[in-house]
Tab-separated table of C-alpha atoms in Angstrom:
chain	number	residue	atom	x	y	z
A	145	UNK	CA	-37.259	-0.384	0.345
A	146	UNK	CA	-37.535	-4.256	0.429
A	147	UNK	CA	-34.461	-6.457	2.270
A	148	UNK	CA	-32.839	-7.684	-0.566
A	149	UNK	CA	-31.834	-3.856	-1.718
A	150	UNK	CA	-30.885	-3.201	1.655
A	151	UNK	CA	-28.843	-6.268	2.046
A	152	UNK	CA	-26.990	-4.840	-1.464
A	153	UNK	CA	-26.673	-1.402	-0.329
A	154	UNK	CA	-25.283	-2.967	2.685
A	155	UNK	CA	-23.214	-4.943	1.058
A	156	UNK	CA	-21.430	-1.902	-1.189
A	157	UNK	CA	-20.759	-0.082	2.081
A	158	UNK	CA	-19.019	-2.821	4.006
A	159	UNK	CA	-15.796	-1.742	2.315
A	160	UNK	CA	-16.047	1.637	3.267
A	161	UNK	CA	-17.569	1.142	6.736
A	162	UNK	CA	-15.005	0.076	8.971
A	163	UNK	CA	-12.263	2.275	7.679
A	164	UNK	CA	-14.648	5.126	8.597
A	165	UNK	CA	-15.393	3.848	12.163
A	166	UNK	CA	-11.602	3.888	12.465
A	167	UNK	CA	-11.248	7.222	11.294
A	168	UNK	CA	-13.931	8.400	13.551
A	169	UNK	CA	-12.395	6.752	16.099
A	170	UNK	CA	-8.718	8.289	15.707
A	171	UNK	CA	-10.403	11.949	15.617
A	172	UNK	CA	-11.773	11.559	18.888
A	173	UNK	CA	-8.189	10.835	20.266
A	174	UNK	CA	-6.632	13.822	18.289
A	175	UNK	CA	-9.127	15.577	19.404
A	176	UNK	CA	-7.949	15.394	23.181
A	177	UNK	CA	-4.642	15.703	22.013
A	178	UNK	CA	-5.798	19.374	20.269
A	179	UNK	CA	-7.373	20.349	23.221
A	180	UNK	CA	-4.270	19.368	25.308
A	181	UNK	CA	-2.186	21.848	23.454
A	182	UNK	CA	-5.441	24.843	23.897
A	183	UNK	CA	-6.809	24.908	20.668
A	184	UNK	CA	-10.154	23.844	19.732
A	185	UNK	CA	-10.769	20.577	18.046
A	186	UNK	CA	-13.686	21.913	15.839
A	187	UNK	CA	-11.633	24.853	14.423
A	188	UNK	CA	-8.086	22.447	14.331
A	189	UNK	CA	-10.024	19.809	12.125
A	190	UNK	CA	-12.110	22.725	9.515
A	191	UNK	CA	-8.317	23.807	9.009
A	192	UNK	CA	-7.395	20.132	7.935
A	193	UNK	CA	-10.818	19.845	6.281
A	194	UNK	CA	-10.325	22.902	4.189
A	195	UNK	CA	-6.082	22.396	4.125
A	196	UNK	CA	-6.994	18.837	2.151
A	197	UNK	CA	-9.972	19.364	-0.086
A	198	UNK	CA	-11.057	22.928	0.517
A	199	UNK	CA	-9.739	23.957	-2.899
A	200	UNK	CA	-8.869	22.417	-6.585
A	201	UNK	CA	-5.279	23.155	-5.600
A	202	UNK	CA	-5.824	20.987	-2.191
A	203	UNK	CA	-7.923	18.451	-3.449
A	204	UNK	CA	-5.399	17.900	-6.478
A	205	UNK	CA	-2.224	18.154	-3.964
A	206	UNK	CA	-4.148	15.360	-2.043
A	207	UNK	CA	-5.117	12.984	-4.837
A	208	UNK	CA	-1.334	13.605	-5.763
A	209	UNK	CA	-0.040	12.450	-2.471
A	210	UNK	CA	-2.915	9.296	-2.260
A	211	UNK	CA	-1.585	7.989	-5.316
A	212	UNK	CA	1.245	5.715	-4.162
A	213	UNK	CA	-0.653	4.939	-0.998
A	214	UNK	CA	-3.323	3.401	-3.105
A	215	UNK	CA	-1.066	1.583	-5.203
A	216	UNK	CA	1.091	0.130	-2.238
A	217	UNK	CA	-1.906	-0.553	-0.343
A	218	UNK	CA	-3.197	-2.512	-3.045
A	219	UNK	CA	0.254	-4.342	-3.287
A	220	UNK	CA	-0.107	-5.037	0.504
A	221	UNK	CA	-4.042	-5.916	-0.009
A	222	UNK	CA	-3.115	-8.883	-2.662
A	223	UNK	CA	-0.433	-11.022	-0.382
A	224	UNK	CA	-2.214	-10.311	2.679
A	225	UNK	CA	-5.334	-11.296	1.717
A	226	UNK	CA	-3.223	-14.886	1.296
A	227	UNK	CA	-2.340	-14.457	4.750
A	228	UNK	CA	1.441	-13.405	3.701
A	229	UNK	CA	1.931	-11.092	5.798
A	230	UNK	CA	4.648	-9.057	3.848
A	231	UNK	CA	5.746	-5.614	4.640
A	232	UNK	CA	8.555	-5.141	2.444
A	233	UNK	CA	6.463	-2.538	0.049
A	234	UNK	CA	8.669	0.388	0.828
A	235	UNK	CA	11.645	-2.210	-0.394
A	236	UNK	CA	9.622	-3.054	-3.465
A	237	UNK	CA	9.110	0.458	-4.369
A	238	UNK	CA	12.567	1.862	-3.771
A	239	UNK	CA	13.760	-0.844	-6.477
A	240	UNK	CA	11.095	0.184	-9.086
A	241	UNK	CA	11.530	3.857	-8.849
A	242	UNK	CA	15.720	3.456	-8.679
A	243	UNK	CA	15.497	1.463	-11.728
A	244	UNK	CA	12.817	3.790	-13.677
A	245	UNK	CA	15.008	6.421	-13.063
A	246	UNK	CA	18.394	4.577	-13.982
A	247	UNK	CA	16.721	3.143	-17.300
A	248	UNK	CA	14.664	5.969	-18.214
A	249	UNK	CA	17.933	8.167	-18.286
A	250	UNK	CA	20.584	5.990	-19.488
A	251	UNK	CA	18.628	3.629	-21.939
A	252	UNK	CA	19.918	4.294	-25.592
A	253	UNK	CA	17.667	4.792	-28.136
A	254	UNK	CA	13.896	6.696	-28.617
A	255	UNK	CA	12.019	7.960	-26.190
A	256	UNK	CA	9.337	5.524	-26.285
A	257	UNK	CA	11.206	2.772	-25.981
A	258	UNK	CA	13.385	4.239	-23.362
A	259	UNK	CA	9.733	4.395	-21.811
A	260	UNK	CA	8.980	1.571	-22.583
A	261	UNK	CA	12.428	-0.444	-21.171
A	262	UNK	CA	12.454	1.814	-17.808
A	263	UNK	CA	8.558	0.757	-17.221
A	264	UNK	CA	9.426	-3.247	-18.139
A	265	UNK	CA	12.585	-3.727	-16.179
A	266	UNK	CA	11.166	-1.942	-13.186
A	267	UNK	CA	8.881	-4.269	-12.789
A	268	UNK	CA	10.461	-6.795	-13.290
A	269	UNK	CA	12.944	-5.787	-10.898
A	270	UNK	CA	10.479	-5.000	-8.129
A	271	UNK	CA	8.810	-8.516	-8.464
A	272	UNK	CA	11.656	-10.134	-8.267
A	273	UNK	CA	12.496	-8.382	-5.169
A	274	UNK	CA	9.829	-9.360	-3.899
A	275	UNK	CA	10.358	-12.961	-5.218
A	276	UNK	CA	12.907	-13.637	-3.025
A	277	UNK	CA	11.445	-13.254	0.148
A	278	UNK	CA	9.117	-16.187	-1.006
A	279	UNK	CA	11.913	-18.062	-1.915
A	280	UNK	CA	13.598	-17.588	2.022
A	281	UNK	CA	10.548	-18.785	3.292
A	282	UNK	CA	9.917	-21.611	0.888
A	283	UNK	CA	13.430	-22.879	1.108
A	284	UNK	CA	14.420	-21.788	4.931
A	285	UNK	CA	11.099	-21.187	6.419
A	286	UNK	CA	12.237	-17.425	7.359
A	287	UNK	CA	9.645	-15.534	8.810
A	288	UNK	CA	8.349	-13.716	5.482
A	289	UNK	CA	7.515	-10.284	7.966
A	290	UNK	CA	11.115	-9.821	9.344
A	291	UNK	CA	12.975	-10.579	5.796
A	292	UNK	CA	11.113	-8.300	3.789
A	293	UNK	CA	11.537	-5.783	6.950
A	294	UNK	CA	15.169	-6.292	6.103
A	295	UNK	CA	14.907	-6.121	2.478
A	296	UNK	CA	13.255	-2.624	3.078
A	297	UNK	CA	16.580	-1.780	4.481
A	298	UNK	CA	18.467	-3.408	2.244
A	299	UNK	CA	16.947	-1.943	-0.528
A	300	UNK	CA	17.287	1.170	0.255
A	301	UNK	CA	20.966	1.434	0.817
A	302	UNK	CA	21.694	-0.788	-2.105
A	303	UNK	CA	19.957	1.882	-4.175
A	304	UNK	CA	22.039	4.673	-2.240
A	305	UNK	CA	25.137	2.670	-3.075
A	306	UNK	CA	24.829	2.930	-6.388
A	307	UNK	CA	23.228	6.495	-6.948
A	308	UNK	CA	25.542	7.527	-4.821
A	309	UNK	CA	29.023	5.740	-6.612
A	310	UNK	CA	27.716	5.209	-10.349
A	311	UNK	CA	24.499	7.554	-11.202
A	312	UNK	CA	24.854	10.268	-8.903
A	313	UNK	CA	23.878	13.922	-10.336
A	314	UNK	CA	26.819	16.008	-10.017
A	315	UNK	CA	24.729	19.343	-11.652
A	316	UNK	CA	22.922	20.204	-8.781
A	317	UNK	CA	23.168	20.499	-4.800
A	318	UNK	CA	25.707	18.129	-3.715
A	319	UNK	CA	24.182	17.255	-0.458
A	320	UNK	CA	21.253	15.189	-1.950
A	321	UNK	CA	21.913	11.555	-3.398
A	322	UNK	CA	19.901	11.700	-6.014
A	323	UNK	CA	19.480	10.555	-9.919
A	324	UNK	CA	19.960	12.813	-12.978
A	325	UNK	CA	16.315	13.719	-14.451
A	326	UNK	CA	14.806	11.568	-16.634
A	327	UNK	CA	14.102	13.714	-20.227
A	328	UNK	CA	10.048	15.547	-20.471
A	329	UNK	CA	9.147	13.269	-23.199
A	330	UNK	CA	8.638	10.482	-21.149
A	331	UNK	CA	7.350	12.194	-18.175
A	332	UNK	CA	3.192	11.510	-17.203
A	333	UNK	CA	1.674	13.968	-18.310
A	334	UNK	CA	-0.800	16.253	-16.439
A	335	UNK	CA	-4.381	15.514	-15.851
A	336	UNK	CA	-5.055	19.442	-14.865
A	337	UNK	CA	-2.910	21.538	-16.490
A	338	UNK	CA	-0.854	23.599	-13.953
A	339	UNK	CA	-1.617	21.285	-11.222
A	340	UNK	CA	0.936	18.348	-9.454
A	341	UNK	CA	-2.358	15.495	-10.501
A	342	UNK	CA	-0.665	14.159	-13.390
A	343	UNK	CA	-2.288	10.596	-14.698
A	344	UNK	CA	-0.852	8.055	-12.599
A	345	UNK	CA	-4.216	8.805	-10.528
A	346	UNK	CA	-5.922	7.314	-13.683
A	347	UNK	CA	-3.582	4.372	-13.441
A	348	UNK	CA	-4.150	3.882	-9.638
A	349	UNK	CA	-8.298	3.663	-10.364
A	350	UNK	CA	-7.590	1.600	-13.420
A	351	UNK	CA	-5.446	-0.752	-11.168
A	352	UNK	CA	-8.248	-0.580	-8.232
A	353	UNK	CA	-10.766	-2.129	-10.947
A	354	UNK	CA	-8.118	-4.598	-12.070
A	355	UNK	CA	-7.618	-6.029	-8.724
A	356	UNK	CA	-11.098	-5.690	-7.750
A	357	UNK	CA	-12.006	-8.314	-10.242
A	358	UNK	CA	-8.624	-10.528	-9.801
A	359	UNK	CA	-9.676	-10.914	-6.406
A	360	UNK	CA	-13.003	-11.687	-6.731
A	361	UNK	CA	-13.433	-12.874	-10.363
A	362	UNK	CA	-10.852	-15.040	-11.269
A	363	UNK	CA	-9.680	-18.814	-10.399
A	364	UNK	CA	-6.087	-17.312	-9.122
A	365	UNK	CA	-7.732	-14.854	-6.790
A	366	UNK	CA	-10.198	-17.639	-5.677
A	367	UNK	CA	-7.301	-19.464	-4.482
A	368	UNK	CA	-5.565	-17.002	-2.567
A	369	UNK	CA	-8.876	-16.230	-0.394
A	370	UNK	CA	-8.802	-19.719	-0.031
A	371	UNK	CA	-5.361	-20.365	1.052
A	372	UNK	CA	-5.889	-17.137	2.842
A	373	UNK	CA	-8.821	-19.314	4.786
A	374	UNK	CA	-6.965	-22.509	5.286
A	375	UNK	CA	-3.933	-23.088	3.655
A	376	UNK	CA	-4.317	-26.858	5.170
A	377	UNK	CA	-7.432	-27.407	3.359
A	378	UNK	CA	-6.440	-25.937	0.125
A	379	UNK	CA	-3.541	-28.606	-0.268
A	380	UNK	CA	-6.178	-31.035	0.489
A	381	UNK	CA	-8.336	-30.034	-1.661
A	382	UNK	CA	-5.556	-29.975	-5.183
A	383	UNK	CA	-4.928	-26.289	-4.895
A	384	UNK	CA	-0.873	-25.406	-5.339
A	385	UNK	CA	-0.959	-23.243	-1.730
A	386	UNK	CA	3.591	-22.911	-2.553
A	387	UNK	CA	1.827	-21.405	-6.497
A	388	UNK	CA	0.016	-19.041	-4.793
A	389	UNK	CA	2.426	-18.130	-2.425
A	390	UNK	CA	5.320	-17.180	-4.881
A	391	UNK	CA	2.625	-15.743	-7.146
A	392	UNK	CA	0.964	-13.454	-4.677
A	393	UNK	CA	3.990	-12.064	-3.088
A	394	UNK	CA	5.763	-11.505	-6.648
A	395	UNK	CA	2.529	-9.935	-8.136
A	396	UNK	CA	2.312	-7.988	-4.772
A	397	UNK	CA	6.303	-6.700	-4.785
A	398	UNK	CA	5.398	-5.961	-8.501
A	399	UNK	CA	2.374	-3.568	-8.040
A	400	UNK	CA	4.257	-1.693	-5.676
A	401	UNK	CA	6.974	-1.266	-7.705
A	402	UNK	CA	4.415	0.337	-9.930
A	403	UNK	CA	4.269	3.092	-7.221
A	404	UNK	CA	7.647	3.919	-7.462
A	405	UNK	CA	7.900	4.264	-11.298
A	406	UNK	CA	4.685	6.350	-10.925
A	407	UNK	CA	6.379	8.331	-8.666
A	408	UNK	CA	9.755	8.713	-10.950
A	409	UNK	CA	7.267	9.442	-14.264
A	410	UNK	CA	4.720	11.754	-12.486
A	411	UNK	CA	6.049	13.506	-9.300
A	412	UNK	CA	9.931	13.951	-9.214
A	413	UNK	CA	11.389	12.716	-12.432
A	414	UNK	CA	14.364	11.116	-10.497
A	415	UNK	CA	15.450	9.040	-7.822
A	416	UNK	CA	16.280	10.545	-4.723
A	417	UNK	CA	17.493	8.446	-1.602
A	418	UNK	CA	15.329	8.604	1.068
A	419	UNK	CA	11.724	9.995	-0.209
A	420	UNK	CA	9.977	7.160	-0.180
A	421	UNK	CA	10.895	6.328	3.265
A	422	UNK	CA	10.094	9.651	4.896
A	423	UNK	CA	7.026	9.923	3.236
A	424	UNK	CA	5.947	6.617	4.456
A	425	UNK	CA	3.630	5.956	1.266
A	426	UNK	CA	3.669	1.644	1.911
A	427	UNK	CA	3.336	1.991	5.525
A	428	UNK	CA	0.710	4.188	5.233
A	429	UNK	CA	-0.846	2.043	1.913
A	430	UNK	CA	-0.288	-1.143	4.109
A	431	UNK	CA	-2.777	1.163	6.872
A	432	UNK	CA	-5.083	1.493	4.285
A	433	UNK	CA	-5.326	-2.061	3.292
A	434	UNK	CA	-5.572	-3.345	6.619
A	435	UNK	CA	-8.689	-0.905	7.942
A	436	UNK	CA	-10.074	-1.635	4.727
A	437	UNK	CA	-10.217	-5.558	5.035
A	438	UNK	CA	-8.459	-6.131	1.763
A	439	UNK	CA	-11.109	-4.795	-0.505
A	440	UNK	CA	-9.650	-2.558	-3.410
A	441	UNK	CA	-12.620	-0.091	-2.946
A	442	UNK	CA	-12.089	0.206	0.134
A	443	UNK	CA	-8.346	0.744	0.045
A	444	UNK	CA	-9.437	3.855	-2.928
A	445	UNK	CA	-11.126	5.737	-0.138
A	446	UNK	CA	-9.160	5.242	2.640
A	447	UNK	CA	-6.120	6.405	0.726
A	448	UNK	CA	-7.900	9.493	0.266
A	449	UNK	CA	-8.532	10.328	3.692
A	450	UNK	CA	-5.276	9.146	4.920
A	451	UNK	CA	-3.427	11.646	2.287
A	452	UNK	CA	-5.659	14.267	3.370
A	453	UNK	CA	-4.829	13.915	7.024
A	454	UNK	CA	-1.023	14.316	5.585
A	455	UNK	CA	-1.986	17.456	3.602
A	456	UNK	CA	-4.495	18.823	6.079
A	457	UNK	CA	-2.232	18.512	8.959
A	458	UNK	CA	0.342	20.780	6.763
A	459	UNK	CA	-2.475	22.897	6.721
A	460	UNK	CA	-2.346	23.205	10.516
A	461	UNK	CA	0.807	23.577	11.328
A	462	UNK	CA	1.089	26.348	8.783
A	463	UNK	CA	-2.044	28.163	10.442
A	464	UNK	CA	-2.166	27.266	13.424
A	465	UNK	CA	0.295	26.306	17.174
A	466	UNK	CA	-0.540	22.983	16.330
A	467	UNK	CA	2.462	20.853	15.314
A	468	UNK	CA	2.232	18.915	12.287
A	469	UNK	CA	2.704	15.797	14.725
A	470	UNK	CA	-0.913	15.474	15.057
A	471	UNK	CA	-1.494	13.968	12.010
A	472	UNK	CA	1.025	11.212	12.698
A	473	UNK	CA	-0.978	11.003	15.827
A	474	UNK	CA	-4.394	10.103	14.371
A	475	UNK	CA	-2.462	8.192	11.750
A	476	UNK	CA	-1.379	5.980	14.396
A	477	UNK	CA	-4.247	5.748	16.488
A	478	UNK	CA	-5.895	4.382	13.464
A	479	UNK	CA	-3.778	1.789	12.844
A	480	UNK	CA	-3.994	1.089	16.800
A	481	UNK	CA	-7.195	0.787	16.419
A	482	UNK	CA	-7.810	-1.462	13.710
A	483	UNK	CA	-4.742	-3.561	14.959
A	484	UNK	CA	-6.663	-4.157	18.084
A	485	UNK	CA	-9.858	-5.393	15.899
A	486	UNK	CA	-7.920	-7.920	14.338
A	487	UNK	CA	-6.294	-9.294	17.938
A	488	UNK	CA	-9.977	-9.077	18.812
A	489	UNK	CA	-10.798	-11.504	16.040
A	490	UNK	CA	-7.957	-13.576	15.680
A	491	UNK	CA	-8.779	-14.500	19.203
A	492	UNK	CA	-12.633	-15.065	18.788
A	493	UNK	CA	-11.215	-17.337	16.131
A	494	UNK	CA	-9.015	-19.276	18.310
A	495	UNK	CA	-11.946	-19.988	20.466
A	496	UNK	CA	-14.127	-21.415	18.122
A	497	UNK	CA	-11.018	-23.666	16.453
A	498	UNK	CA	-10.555	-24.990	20.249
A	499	UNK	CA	-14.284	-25.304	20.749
A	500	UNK	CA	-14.736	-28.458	18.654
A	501	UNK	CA	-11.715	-30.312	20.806
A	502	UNK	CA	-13.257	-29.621	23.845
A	503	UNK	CA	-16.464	-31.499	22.777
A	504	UNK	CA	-15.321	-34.370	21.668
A	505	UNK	CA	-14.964	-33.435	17.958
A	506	UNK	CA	-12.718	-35.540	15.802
A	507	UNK	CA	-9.023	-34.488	15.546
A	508	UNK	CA	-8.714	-35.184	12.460
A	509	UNK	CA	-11.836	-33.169	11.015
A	510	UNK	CA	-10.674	-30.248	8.521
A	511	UNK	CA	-12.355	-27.323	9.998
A	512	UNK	CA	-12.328	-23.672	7.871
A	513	UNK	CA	-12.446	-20.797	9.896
A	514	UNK	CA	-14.609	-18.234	8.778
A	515	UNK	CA	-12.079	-15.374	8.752
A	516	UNK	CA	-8.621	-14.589	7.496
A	517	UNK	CA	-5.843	-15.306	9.071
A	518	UNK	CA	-5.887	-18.900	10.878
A	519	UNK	CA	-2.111	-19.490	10.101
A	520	UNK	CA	0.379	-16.468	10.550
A	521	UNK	CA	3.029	-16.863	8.360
């Protein structure tokens, strides 16, 4: 095997390799945690092997439970690749799935275009959303990472407010706040008949390529690496770095607004308040984007392994005196760990910016750092 093929099969693994090292990494510390509690880690982890893909039913519940995480992740993956460091997906995707729901039941008129409107207008909604955190920090220089914190918030009670007060289902149990059904004509359909994978998986992959090649094919996604580089030099160099920002972060609120109407169309044919935020599917997709550096393929994989750990550690606690708490466990140790990469880099970075100073360099040379991330906005 000569060096160039090695240097390409090298090349297809880096997107895979470092969320794996993570992984690896966040075992090890669950695996203390296991034996803290008396169990053994070996027979603790088979159980959330086999409780996540030992099965058609497992593997299908999984890839069920990875699509929005790969969807969100991929929202996340897009404006922080631009260095906008947004984290308002769960916001994003409350709005899209509120408004699927609210469309896809009360629009008059067929069933396709009912479709049709509920898919358009959530969207829409969702970018929009998104939109105007852009517009805070354009206008008022608001740090982008605490208003779309807020707007997660916000979001969410806004779409309680009105579920609750205009659209709330009256026909079933009164304790949940939750949307009337949306009719079974409209619904995704299955991909396995008689199993929860229904073909918003397909649309996840499709959207994987799509971005894929945005990123890395096209003059917009050029760009954004670039501003992502050196916002600085990009301006110098004629590229609109204020064009990019409003069109990352709206294309970014509007891809995981996608996740919610997936989630409406495929999973639970409604809106109900609060299921999006205690099943943590952006926080978890923004994990998956961030140990993946970005890359779409990467963020497909890790999304997988991630929703197993979810599934798997179900599996546990069902089998075993394990609490289900140890999945949350290795799900934060890995975003410890990979948190603790980038403060690694970030400050390697800052070294070799200040390096050029301290010998005499020019200061008013344009200098490009050769990773993301040289201006936190």
């Amino acid at each position: 095997m000569n060096s160039g093929t090695l240097r390409k099969i090298s090349h297809f693994l880096a997107p895979i390799s470092q969320p794996f090292i993570a992984i690896f990494l966040a075992l090890v510390v669950g695996a203390i945690a296991i034996i803290v509690t008396g169990e053994s880690p070996f027979n603790i982890y088979k159980i959330m092997v086999k409780g996540a893909f030992g099965s058609e039913y497992y593997l299908l519940t999984t890839l069920t439970r990875a699509t929005p995480i790969i969807i969100t992740g991929l929202g996340a993956a897009i404006c922080w690749s631009s260095n906008y460091m947004g984290i308002g997906g769960e916001g994003q995707m409350i709005m899209g799935g509120f408004l699927c729901a609210v469309i896809g039941f009360h629009f008059p008129g067929p069933q396709w275009l009912k479709l049709t409107c509920a898919i358009i207008f959530s969207l829409i909604g969702s970018g929009l959303y998104s939109l105007f955190s852009a517009w805070l920090l354009d206008k008022f220089k608001m740090s982008l990472a605490i208003s779309t914190l807020m707007l997660n918030y916000a979001g969410a009670y806004i779409a309680m407010h009105f579920v609750q007060n205009v659209f709330l289902d009256t026909t079933g149990d009164a304790k949940l706040v939750q949307t009337q059904m949306i009719d079974e004509s409209i619904r995704l359909p299955r991909i396995v008949e008689g199993q929860k994978l229904h073909w918003g998986f397909g649309i996840a992959v499709l959207l994987v390529i799509l971005v894929w090649f945005m990123m890395n094919r096209t003059v917009f996604g050029y760009e954004s690496r670039m501003s992502g580089f050196n916002i600085h030099f990009c301006d110098y160099g004629g590229i609109n770095s204020k064009k990019i920002m409003y069109g990352m972060l709206t294309l970014s609120g509007v891809i995981c607004g996608l996740a919610g109407v997936i989630e409406v169309l495929g999973v639970n044919y409604r809106y109900t308040h609060n299921t999006y935020v205690s099943a943590s599917y952006a926080w978890i997709g923004l994990n998956a984007a961030l140990i993946s550096g970005y890359n779409p393929i990467g963020i497909f994989f890790t999304s997988i392994i991630l929703a197993g750990i979810s599934t798997g550690g179900a599996a546990i606690a069902r089998a075993t005196s394990v609490p289900l708490e140890i999945s949350t466990i290795i799900q934060g140790c890995i975003t410890l760990f990979i948190s603790a990469r980038i403060a690694i880099q970030f400050r390697r970075r800052s070294r070799k910016l200040a390096s050029p100073a301290k010998d005499g360099g020019s200061s008013g040379d344009i200098l490009i750092p050769e990773t993301k991330g040289e201006i936190l906005r």
